[in-house]
Amino acid sequence: MPYPYQIKSYDQYKADYKKSIEDPAGFWGEIAENFTWRKKWDEVLNWNFTEPKVEWFKGGKLNITENCLDRHLEKHGDMPAMIWEPNDPEEHHRIITYKKLYEKVCQFSHVLKNNGVKKGDRVCIYMGMIPELAIAVLACARVGAIHSVVFGGFSAQSIADRLYDAQAEYIVTCDGAFRGAKDIPLKSVIDDALIGNRTVKKVIVCTRTRTPVSMIKGRDLWWEDEIKKVETMGLHDFPAEEMDAEDPLFILYTSGSTGKPKGVVHTCGGYMVYTNYTFVNVFQYQPGDIHFCTADIGWITGHSYIVYGPLSAGATTLLFEGVPTFPDASRFWDIVDKFKVNILYTAPTAIRSLMGYGLGPLQGKHLNSLKVLGTVGEPINEEAWHWYSEHVGKNNCPVVDTWWQTETGGTLISNMAGITPAVPSWATLPMPGLEMVLVDEKGQEIIQEGEETISGNLCIKGPWPGILRTTYGDHERCRTNYFATYPGMYFTGDGALKDKNGFFRITGRVDDVLNVSGHRIGTAELENAINMHSGVVESAVVGYPHDIKGQGIYAFVIYQGSHGQDTHGTAEMIRKDLNQTITRIIGAIAKPDKIQFVSGLPKTRSGKIMRRILRKIAEGDLDNVGDISTLLDPTVVEEIKRGKL
Ligand code: PRX
C-alpha cells in the first residue's frame, strides 16, 4: 500500500483514534517515519498550553520541499505534479511533471538566493493563481525563507500592514491577475503598499497580464529575466536548506475578534506530517487521482490542500486561475470533465451560488470520474449538501465536510471518504490525535449524559502536529487569543453540537468574527475601517444569514449625526463612499451587504454596544431583541428597527 497510515475501515479509525489519544508521541512518531528526514528528531513531542509551547519532532532536520519534490523524482518524475487551468478556457492549460516542477522550484530558489534571500527572511507573495505562485512558495521553503502569501483581493493598506508586521524584505508578485472578467493590477497595488515602506529591498515581478507596470531600478526585477540568468548558468538543481522541524515555514495572516490581523506561524515538520496525513485520509487519495481544490493559495486551504498536502503525497494537484461562474456557471464541471478530476474540494458558498443556476450548466458534462467531494470554510446547509451529493456526485461519491482553521494547519474534524459515516451538515468525527470537548461559558467541560446531544464552545485538550506555534512577533497575543479563554485548552472560537455518536456539528463562530463566503472578517477590524471615513462618528458591524454567502455583513453607521444625507449627496452616494474607504483599507471582500444609517447605537450605561440587539435586528427578528431596559437610551432601538434594510 502506498500510504501505510491510510485508514481503511471504521474499525481501524476507532483503533487508531484510541491509540493516538493514549500515546500521541508513539502514534505521530510512527507516521513521521514515512517522510524524508536528514536527521531524525530527538523528541516527538514537548508541550504545554500555558506559555503556550508546542514542539513536534524537535531536532529533526528536513526540508519540506525534499518531501514534496525530490523524493518523488525517481519513481514518479514524469507524473503530473500540477495541472494548471487558466482563467480563459481558450488559453492552453499547462501540465507540470514532478521533474519539471522540481527544476522550476530549484531555478527560482537560485533567483531568490541571487537576490539575497536567506534562511529566516520573510518573503511576501502577492500573485494570482498561476503555477509560479506555487513555485514561489516552494522556492521560499527550499531556501528556508518564511513565506507570507497575501490573497490577491487585499488592498495596498492591508499589504503594507502585513509587510510591516513581518518586517518583510522581499516581495514576489505579478504584473496583474485574471479573475473572471476582471484584470487585477497586482504590481500597482504593491507599488502603493510600498509608499513609506522601509524594509523591502527587492520586488520580483512575474508576467501574466502584461498590464503596464512601473519598474523601479535597483528594486524591481522581472521574474523571467532572473530565471534567464540562472538558465544561462545551466543551473537545474538547488541544494535545499536544512531546516529544523520547528523552524518557521510560513506566516499567514488571519482576522480575529480584536485589532489587526494576526500572523499565524506554522513550522516545517509538524505541518508537513499533519497536512499529508489528513490529505491522504480525509480524501482517501489513491496514486494517480487528480485532486482539484478550488481555493486560492492565498488562504490556508490552498497552502495545505493545493500545495503541501498533495505534493508531499506525490499527488496530482489541479490549480485553477479563474472563478466558478466565468465564462459561465459550468466552469467547474467543464474542468472536472476535461481533466477527469477524481476529488473535488470546494466551499459551500460556491455550491450555493452554482445551485442558483439550476441543473442546466451540469447537462452533458461527464462527471463520472469523481470519487470524492469535499467542502470547507463554513457550515454547509443540508440543501446544498444534498444538491452537491446528488447532482455533482450522482449519489456515488462520499461528501467530506472538513472543519478546520488557519491556526490548525489541516483538517481537525471530518468524515473520511467512504470510511467513516457522513451526515449532511455534520463535520462528524475528530481526526486521530484530537481530543475535542465542549465547554460552557465558565469553561466547565460539558459532560454528555446518556444519548443527549450537547452544545457548547469547541475546545481542544492537547496539541496535534499542525497547530500554530505562535503569532508572528507577538507570542502573548497567541496566548491570549487561543489559550487564555479556557486555561489549559485551545479555544477554536466556534460553537458546536455533539451527538450520541460523538459526531460534531459546527454551528459557527461564537466570537466577533464573521464568516462571509468562507472568508474570515473581524468585526472590530471592519468597524475601524468604517470609522476612518471622515463623516463617520461610530459604527457597529454584525453578521446575518445570507442565502449564498452564508453570512452577510450588516453595518450600522452613525454619520455626522444625520441619517446619511448631507451636503455630499444622498445616502446611496455616501454608502458608495464608505465602500470605497473599506476597499482601500481592507479590500473589496470586506464590503458590507447593508449599511443602515442610525442616529445612535444601543449601548449599556458603561458604553458597551449591545451587539445581541443589533444581530436580532439584522436577522429580521424584530420582536425578539430581548431586554433593552439596561440601555442608556432604549429609544434608539425603535428607531433602528424602523430603519431596517
Ligand atoms: O468557523 C469555522 C469556519 O471557518 C473558520 C476558520 O476560517 P479560516 O481560518 O479562514 O479557515 C477556513 C478554511 C479552513 C472556523 O473557525 N469553518 C471552516 N470549515 C468549516 C467551518 N465551519 C463549519 N464547517 C466547516 N466545515
XYZ file of C-alpha atoms and ligand atoms in Angstrom:
671
model
C 0.000 0.000 0.000
C 1.385 3.413 -0.931
C 0.368 5.132 2.314
C 0.784 2.730 5.229
C -1.013 5.182 7.518
C -4.130 5.387 5.333
C -7.114 4.270 7.375
C -9.171 1.661 5.529
C -12.139 0.937 7.797
C -14.304 2.464 10.510
C -12.896 -0.046 12.982
C -9.393 0.959 12.071
C -10.330 4.598 12.570
C -11.586 3.757 16.059
C -8.449 1.789 16.898
C -6.118 4.475 15.540
C -8.045 7.178 17.340
C -7.752 5.332 20.640
C -4.058 4.765 20.169
C -3.457 8.387 19.195
C -5.065 9.683 22.383
C -3.337 7.185 24.664
C 0.070 7.666 23.116
C 0.260 10.739 20.849
C 4.042 10.636 20.599
C 4.050 6.960 19.631
C 1.245 7.471 17.130
C 2.651 10.523 15.318
C 6.233 9.311 15.586
C 5.314 6.217 13.613
C 3.579 8.279 10.915
C 6.533 10.666 10.670
C 8.773 7.702 9.800
C 7.191 7.784 6.339
C 8.885 11.062 5.403
C 12.368 12.050 4.329
C 14.383 13.420 7.224
C 18.044 14.333 7.009
C 18.299 13.616 10.707
C 15.731 12.018 12.949
C 14.115 14.051 15.745
C 15.327 13.994 19.335
C 11.849 14.002 20.797
C 8.435 13.583 19.149
C 6.511 15.979 21.372
C 7.110 18.572 24.025
C 4.291 20.891 25.034
C 2.369 22.971 27.497
C -0.626 25.174 26.762
C 0.282 27.693 29.465
C 3.071 29.577 27.692
C 1.973 28.076 25.182
C 4.815 25.988 23.817
C 4.392 23.210 21.291
C 7.265 21.337 19.665
C 6.890 18.381 17.359
C 9.837 16.344 16.078
C 12.280 18.863 17.573
C 15.854 18.269 16.482
C 14.605 16.537 13.330
C 16.239 18.015 10.229
C 14.468 18.213 6.917
C 13.384 20.369 4.057
C 9.699 20.114 3.232
C 10.417 20.503 -0.492
C 12.564 17.361 -0.469
C 9.376 15.643 0.671
C 7.199 17.436 -1.881
C 9.566 17.074 -4.837
C 12.902 15.255 -4.618
C 11.598 12.062 -3.093
C 9.103 11.536 -5.926
C 11.578 12.057 -8.765
C 12.984 8.590 -9.140
C 9.695 6.693 -9.393
C 7.220 9.385 -10.405
C 9.329 12.065 -12.047
C 7.227 12.013 -15.210
C 3.915 12.036 -13.392
C 1.986 15.317 -13.422
C 2.526 17.135 -10.157
C 0.419 20.082 -11.167
C -2.241 20.762 -13.750
C -2.999 24.398 -14.363
C -6.248 25.586 -15.915
C -6.210 29.263 -16.913
C -8.971 31.783 -16.364
C -9.770 31.901 -20.075
C -10.845 28.455 -21.298
C -9.462 29.320 -24.750
C -5.957 29.620 -23.370
C -3.959 26.423 -23.206
C -3.680 24.592 -19.887
C -0.309 23.508 -18.503
C 0.775 20.162 -17.130
C 3.895 20.218 -14.986
C 5.542 16.916 -14.093
C 7.347 16.338 -10.820
C 10.683 16.621 -12.666
C 9.700 19.903 -14.247
C 8.297 21.315 -11.022
C 11.481 20.317 -9.212
C 13.536 22.118 -11.826
C 11.392 25.246 -11.727
C 11.469 25.406 -7.939
C 15.251 24.939 -7.962
C 15.677 27.682 -10.537
C 13.556 30.117 -8.603
C 15.414 29.170 -5.425
C 18.569 30.366 -7.201
C 16.803 33.582 -8.134
C 15.876 34.170 -4.504
C 19.392 33.390 -3.341
C 20.978 35.581 -6.036
C 18.878 38.429 -4.744
C 19.987 37.976 -1.190
C 17.174 35.874 0.308
C 18.450 33.770 3.223
C 17.064 31.318 5.728
C 14.585 33.023 8.043
C 13.963 36.054 5.785
C 10.334 36.959 5.233
C 9.093 36.983 1.638
C 5.659 38.381 0.877
C 3.940 36.711 -2.083
C 1.079 38.565 -3.784
C 0.185 36.761 -7.006
C -2.724 35.364 -8.948
C -3.403 31.641 -9.231
C -0.679 30.659 -11.684
C 1.873 27.848 -11.268
C 4.539 30.449 -10.469
C 2.681 31.180 -7.225
C 3.154 27.580 -6.065
C 6.718 27.683 -7.403
C 7.478 30.831 -5.404
C 6.018 29.277 -2.249
C 8.073 26.110 -2.659
C 11.237 28.020 -3.551
C 10.931 30.032 -0.325
C 10.605 26.769 1.591
C 13.614 25.367 -0.251
C 15.896 28.258 0.675
C 14.467 28.325 4.199
C 12.775 31.719 3.825
C 9.429 32.272 5.543
C 6.671 32.942 3.022
C 3.742 35.175 3.769
C 1.202 34.807 0.990
C -1.346 37.602 0.792
C -4.592 36.919 -1.066
C -4.915 38.980 -4.264
C -8.129 40.617 -3.021
C -6.466 42.542 -0.206
C -5.769 46.262 -0.511
C -2.447 48.099 -0.552
C -3.021 49.175 3.044
C -3.534 45.558 4.147
C -0.345 44.532 2.370
C 1.544 47.448 3.920
C 0.392 46.364 7.400
C 1.464 42.766 6.735
C 4.828 43.826 5.300
C 5.449 45.916 8.377
C 4.322 43.271 10.847
C 6.522 40.615 9.239
C 9.361 43.069 8.508
C 9.421 41.514 5.052
C 12.408 42.309 2.857
C 11.268 40.723 -0.390
C 8.104 40.593 -2.462
C 7.162 38.271 -5.291
C 4.232 39.494 -7.352
C 2.766 39.617 -10.867
C 2.052 42.492 -13.182
C -1.594 41.560 -12.836
C -4.024 38.687 -12.338
C -7.007 37.466 -14.343
C -10.086 36.641 -12.304
C -13.238 36.101 -14.326
C -13.880 39.176 -16.422
C -11.562 41.239 -14.230
C -7.918 42.093 -14.568
C -6.394 42.984 -11.186
C -3.312 45.246 -11.292
C -1.287 43.486 -8.597
C 2.008 45.288 -9.134
C 0.347 48.652 -8.945
C -1.253 47.659 -5.611
C 2.208 46.613 -4.409
C 3.615 49.982 -5.514
C 1.012 51.711 -3.333
C 1.766 49.359 -0.440
C 5.443 50.277 -0.688
C 4.954 54.008 -0.245
C 6.731 54.748 3.015
C 7.924 51.158 3.429
C 11.457 50.877 4.807
C 12.144 47.161 4.793
C 11.533 45.825 1.288
C 14.697 45.549 -0.804
C 13.571 43.667 -3.897
C 10.334 43.047 -5.770
C 10.273 40.217 -8.305
C 7.509 40.598 -10.876
C 6.185 37.670 -12.884
C 4.487 38.459 -16.197
C 0.893 37.374 -16.566
C -1.485 40.051 -17.827
C 1.154 42.385 -19.292
C -0.658 45.346 -17.795
C 1.603 48.414 -17.832
C 3.692 48.460 -14.657
C 6.237 50.791 -13.191
C 9.596 49.104 -12.598
C 11.948 50.910 -10.240
C 15.651 50.482 -10.963
C 17.524 48.601 -8.270
C 14.334 47.405 -6.587
C 12.025 45.815 -9.173
C 13.088 42.831 -11.274
C 11.297 40.736 -13.867
C 10.894 37.071 -12.902
C 11.677 35.947 -16.461
C 14.943 37.931 -16.653
C 16.112 36.484 -13.371
C 15.277 32.938 -14.483
C 17.134 33.502 -17.761
C 20.298 34.346 -15.818
C 20.018 31.093 -13.894
C 19.326 29.126 -17.074
C 22.330 30.655 -18.803
C 24.451 29.363 -15.973
C 22.959 25.902 -16.536
C 21.592 25.590 -13.005
C 18.900 22.935 -12.613
C 19.349 21.812 -9.021
C 19.398 23.693 -5.775
C 20.571 22.067 -2.564
C 17.731 22.527 -0.116
C 18.467 24.371 3.105
C 18.474 22.131 6.153
C 15.662 23.155 8.492
C 14.794 22.107 11.999
C 11.323 20.619 12.296
C 10.428 23.605 14.462
C 11.834 26.312 12.170
C 9.042 28.514 10.782
C 7.759 27.541 7.343
C 5.280 30.334 6.788
C 3.200 33.153 8.195
C -0.404 33.524 7.142
C -2.435 36.494 8.337
C -5.965 35.947 9.543
C -8.608 38.069 11.233
C -9.576 37.712 14.846
C -12.082 39.354 17.128
C -9.756 42.203 18.061
C -7.316 44.542 16.350
C -5.402 43.940 13.186
C -4.964 40.529 11.551
C -2.535 38.176 13.266
C 0.336 36.395 11.569
C -0.292 32.720 12.268
C 3.029 30.848 12.229
C 3.384 27.234 11.104
C 6.608 25.247 11.312
C 8.178 22.733 8.931
C 7.951 19.260 10.440
C 4.593 19.041 12.168
C 2.762 20.934 9.448
C 4.164 18.602 6.784
C 3.183 15.445 8.642
C -0.269 16.748 9.506
C -1.287 18.116 6.095
C -0.073 14.955 4.398
C -1.812 12.670 6.898
C -5.141 14.480 6.652
C -4.925 14.763 2.860
C -4.354 11.036 2.449
C -7.011 10.040 4.981
C -9.845 12.513 4.577
C -9.925 12.319 0.774
C -8.701 8.699 0.691
C -6.286 9.725 -2.031
C -5.089 6.941 -4.350
C -1.983 7.287 -6.533
C -2.897 8.747 -9.896
C -6.007 10.528 -8.633
C -6.481 14.103 -9.797
C -7.204 16.387 -6.876
C -8.960 19.690 -7.560
C -9.114 22.096 -4.641
C -10.811 25.299 -5.792
C -9.439 27.528 -3.017
C -6.915 30.277 -3.592
C -3.348 29.668 -2.381
C -3.749 32.973 -0.536
C -5.813 31.102 2.088
C -4.807 28.226 4.346
C -6.872 25.746 2.302
C -4.676 26.446 -0.703
C -1.458 26.165 1.322
C -2.432 22.824 2.823
C -4.523 21.108 0.147
C -3.255 22.540 -3.141
C 0.429 22.735 -2.309
C 1.899 20.941 0.694
C -0.545 18.091 1.430
C -0.937 16.830 -2.152
C 2.677 17.332 -3.250
C 4.132 15.684 -0.156
C 1.895 12.719 -1.015
C 3.117 12.622 -4.636
C -0.362 13.538 -5.856
C -1.542 15.452 -8.906
C -2.944 18.793 -7.829
C -5.068 20.988 -10.068
C -4.683 24.747 -9.884
C -7.456 26.895 -11.341
C -6.883 30.546 -12.055
C -10.479 31.638 -12.540
C -13.840 31.707 -10.811
C -16.752 29.212 -10.850
C -19.004 31.413 -12.966
C -16.671 32.530 -15.742
C -17.268 32.392 -18.646
C -20.379 30.634 -17.338
C -21.643 28.569 -14.429
C -20.472 25.281 -15.923
C -16.800 26.076 -15.463
C -16.146 23.662 -12.561
C -17.961 20.875 -14.391
C -16.010 21.564 -17.593
C -12.769 21.288 -15.649
C -13.847 18.033 -13.979
C -14.818 16.661 -17.408
C -11.686 17.913 -19.191
C -9.142 16.529 -16.731
C -11.152 13.602 -15.348
C -10.943 15.022 -11.849
C -11.330 12.443 -9.064
C -11.541 14.647 -5.973
C -13.336 17.986 -5.922
C -12.881 20.162 -2.834
C -14.767 23.454 -2.696
C -16.680 25.831 -0.444
C -20.397 25.752 0.468
C -20.737 29.305 -0.844
C -19.602 28.164 -4.312
C -22.055 25.259 -4.212
C -24.935 27.533 -3.199
C -24.080 30.035 -5.870
C -23.939 27.306 -8.545
C -27.209 25.812 -7.294
C -28.776 29.124 -8.186
C -28.100 28.432 -11.876
C -30.151 25.244 -11.813
C -29.142 21.973 -13.451
C -28.585 23.387 -16.942
C -24.847 24.017 -16.510
C -24.350 20.379 -15.441
C -26.018 18.950 -18.512
C -23.803 16.988 -20.885
C -20.817 17.187 -18.528
C -19.155 13.902 -17.740
C -18.600 13.870 -14.037
C -18.216 10.127 -13.594
C -14.503 10.413 -12.854
C -15.444 11.963 -9.493
C -14.894 9.726 -6.470
C -14.868 12.129 -3.543
C -16.428 15.536 -2.908
C -15.338 17.871 -0.158
C -16.396 21.133 1.432
C -14.604 23.584 3.681
C -14.748 27.048 5.155
C -18.221 27.372 6.653
C -21.147 25.298 7.787
C -22.865 23.605 4.859
C -26.655 23.632 4.919
C -28.452 20.381 4.210
C -29.963 21.587 0.940
C -26.564 22.428 -0.521
C -25.093 19.175 0.803
C -27.809 17.129 -0.927
C -27.545 19.068 -4.180
C -23.785 18.524 -4.240
C -24.082 14.837 -3.405
C -26.950 14.183 -5.831
C -26.233 16.340 -8.858
C -22.469 16.506 -8.788
C -21.661 13.217 -7.070
C -24.591 11.336 -8.682
C -25.149 9.769 -5.253
C -21.956 7.880 -5.813
C -19.361 9.983 -4.055
C -18.904 10.420 -0.327
C -19.047 14.078 0.705
C -16.471 15.088 3.311
C -17.317 18.143 5.389
C -13.943 19.289 6.675
C -13.846 21.631 9.650
C -10.610 23.419 10.419
C -8.927 26.823 10.660
C -5.880 28.783 9.549
C -4.490 28.102 13.011
C -4.964 24.341 12.835
C -2.892 23.820 9.654
C -5.097 20.980 8.457
C -8.494 19.381 8.931
C -9.448 18.557 12.519
C -12.994 17.283 12.216
C -14.289 15.457 9.151
C -15.559 12.151 7.982
C -13.069 10.112 5.949
C -14.415 9.477 2.449
C -16.232 6.157 2.331
C -14.586 5.010 5.574
C -16.421 6.763 8.388
C -20.100 7.792 8.237
C -21.217 11.003 6.527
C -24.105 13.015 7.919
C -25.353 16.055 5.976
C -24.252 19.296 7.668
C -22.248 17.455 10.328
C -18.461 17.512 10.180
C -18.722 14.325 12.296
C -15.573 12.839 13.829
C -12.269 14.289 15.015
C -9.080 13.207 13.313
C -6.860 10.859 15.300
C -4.894 12.807 17.869
C -7.673 15.303 18.516
C -9.418 15.388 21.839
C -12.239 17.840 21.313
C -14.513 18.978 24.104
C -17.434 21.334 24.512
C -17.318 23.792 27.373
C -19.814 26.229 28.840
C -19.281 29.958 29.307
C -17.365 29.341 32.520
C -15.005 26.886 30.898
C -16.608 23.836 32.503
C -16.472 20.809 30.262
C -19.988 19.724 29.353
C -20.349 16.057 30.103
C -22.671 14.059 27.898
C -25.213 12.015 29.738
C -26.911 9.121 28.044
C -27.913 9.779 24.465
C -28.340 13.531 24.711
C -26.900 15.955 22.197
C -24.840 18.627 23.903
C -23.965 22.128 22.792
C -21.103 24.413 23.769
C -17.885 26.145 22.829
C -15.463 23.933 20.967
C -12.072 23.445 22.642
C -9.154 21.078 22.205
C -7.300 19.475 25.069
C -3.894 18.865 23.566
C -1.695 19.582 20.557
C -1.669 17.984 17.126
C 1.288 18.374 14.722
C -0.389 21.093 12.615
C -1.270 23.522 15.429
C 0.003 27.117 15.123
C 3.135 27.758 17.161
C 2.813 31.490 17.677
C 1.525 34.710 16.165
C 4.429 36.412 14.468
C 6.291 38.866 16.653
C 3.757 38.677 19.480
C 3.602 35.422 21.367
C 1.476 36.931 24.106
C -1.214 37.635 21.563
C -1.210 33.963 20.621
C -1.645 33.030 24.268
C -4.473 35.453 24.975
C -6.300 34.697 21.740
C -6.292 30.938 21.835
C -5.121 29.615 25.199
C -6.352 32.058 27.843
C -10.156 31.979 27.456
C -10.258 28.438 28.821
C -6.943 27.770 30.563
C -5.262 24.540 29.549
C -7.200 24.309 26.297
C -7.024 25.658 22.756
C -10.236 27.603 22.091
C -11.424 27.480 18.497
C -13.840 30.411 18.600
C -16.556 28.121 17.224
C -19.686 26.712 18.800
C -20.675 23.108 18.179
C -23.100 20.313 18.935
C -22.030 16.800 19.805
C -24.455 13.916 19.418
C -24.684 10.461 20.935
C -22.314 9.027 18.309
C -19.655 11.563 19.200
C -20.286 13.401 15.912
C -19.750 17.160 15.848
C -21.795 19.763 14.058
C -20.225 23.185 13.855
C -22.745 25.947 14.466
C -20.470 28.909 13.664
C -18.312 31.485 15.383
C -19.172 32.495 18.912
C -16.779 35.437 18.895
C -16.920 38.682 16.916
C -15.605 37.106 13.739
C -17.774 36.911 10.638
C -17.536 34.214 8.019
C -18.541 35.692 4.695
C -18.336 33.296 1.743
C -15.845 31.295 3.796
C -13.664 34.361 4.426
C -12.952 35.433 7.963
C -13.638 39.064 8.716
C -13.137 40.594 12.132
C -15.933 42.972 13.095
C -13.525 45.182 15.075
C -11.210 45.432 12.092
C -14.082 46.347 9.787
C -15.507 48.882 12.237
C -12.072 50.508 12.470
C -12.012 50.812 8.692
C -15.519 52.314 8.550
C -14.680 54.719 11.378
C -11.744 56.023 9.372
C -14.167 57.536 6.872
C -14.253 61.273 7.520
C -18.015 61.608 8.089
C -18.411 58.588 10.362
C -18.945 59.127 14.073
C -19.289 55.498 15.113
C -20.268 52.126 13.688
C -21.167 48.585 14.630
C -20.988 45.570 12.351
C -22.806 42.259 12.738
C -23.448 39.217 10.576
C -26.834 37.997 9.344
C -27.865 34.847 7.456
C -27.261 35.172 3.716
C -28.532 32.619 1.194
C -25.325 32.367 -0.793
C -22.553 33.842 1.322
C -23.580 32.013 4.485
C -23.227 35.253 6.386
C -23.771 38.763 5.100
C -22.340 41.901 6.666
C -24.730 44.439 8.178
C -23.223 47.759 9.236
C -24.981 50.293 11.469
C -23.358 53.668 10.995
C -23.731 56.995 12.763
C -22.864 59.504 10.094
C -22.339 63.113 11.168
C -25.413 62.990 13.370
C -27.750 62.683 10.397
C -29.238 59.774 8.508
C -26.638 59.709 5.857
C -27.908 62.712 3.937
C -25.557 65.619 3.811
C -24.093 68.198 1.520
C -22.088 65.440 -0.132
C -25.105 63.716 -1.506
C -27.721 61.097 -0.854
C -27.437 58.167 1.495
C -26.730 55.962 -1.517
C -23.749 58.083 -2.522
C -22.383 58.024 0.992
C -22.742 54.253 1.108
C -20.588 54.115 -2.002
C -18.016 56.392 -0.377
C -17.931 54.133 2.659
C -17.424 51.086 0.469
C -14.595 52.868 -1.258
C -12.943 53.560 2.088
C -13.337 49.917 3.152
C -11.935 48.707 -0.173
C -8.906 50.949 0.324
C -8.273 49.931 3.902
C -9.054 46.209 3.879
C -10.131 45.135 0.414
C -13.356 44.646 -1.533
C -14.053 41.351 0.291
C -14.974 43.296 3.432
C -17.665 45.492 1.851
C -20.923 45.312 3.851
C -24.050 43.974 2.143
C -26.144 46.507 4.001
C -25.339 49.874 5.518
C -28.007 51.434 7.703
C -27.555 54.987 8.930
C -28.675 55.468 12.508
C -28.589 58.314 14.979
C -27.474 56.182 17.899
C -26.335 52.663 18.791
C -27.772 50.530 21.590
C -25.260 50.955 24.388
C -25.175 49.980 28.015
C -24.553 52.658 30.612
C -20.904 51.670 30.598
C -20.754 52.404 26.859
C -20.650 48.824 25.553
C -22.507 48.230 22.288
C -25.174 45.543 22.703
C -24.459 43.537 19.570
C -27.045 40.940 20.526
C -29.771 43.516 19.802
C -28.205 44.568 16.509
C -27.819 40.940 15.460
C -31.512 40.299 16.087
C -32.462 43.355 14.044
C -30.104 42.419 11.208
C -31.599 38.912 11.180
C -35.061 40.464 10.897
C -36.149 39.058 14.261
C -37.528 42.420 15.361
C -39.831 41.118 18.056
C -37.152 39.235 19.937
C -34.464 41.775 20.637
C -34.687 40.868 24.325
C -34.273 43.042 27.371
C -33.427 46.629 26.497
C -34.027 48.145 29.918
C -30.309 48.309 30.729
C -29.624 50.534 27.738
C -28.516 54.097 28.164
C -31.147 55.185 25.658
C -33.684 52.426 24.855
C -35.456 54.617 22.279
C -32.692 54.114 19.710
C -33.823 50.511 19.333
C -37.221 51.503 17.951
C -35.611 53.899 15.524
C -33.132 51.269 14.304
C -35.952 48.755 13.882
C -37.920 51.235 11.789
C -34.957 51.875 9.519
C -34.073 48.211 8.984
C -32.933 47.417 5.453
O -15.982 29.000 11.820
C -15.196 27.990 11.269
C -15.298 28.042 9.747
O -14.189 28.797 9.311
C -13.386 29.206 10.419
C -11.930 29.178 10.035
O -11.690 30.088 8.999
P -10.287 30.145 8.282
O -9.206 30.230 9.300
O -10.352 31.214 7.277
O -10.117 28.744 7.591
C -11.055 28.346 6.641
C -10.579 27.111 5.940
C -10.100 26.012 6.790
C -13.723 28.230 11.509
O -13.436 28.752 12.774
N -15.266 26.706 9.147
C -14.266 26.156 8.445
N -14.629 24.944 7.973
C -15.877 24.706 8.395
C -16.284 25.826 9.146
N -17.494 25.876 9.728
C -18.313 24.820 9.568
N -17.994 23.725 8.861
C -16.793 23.617 8.247
N -16.520 22.545 7.546
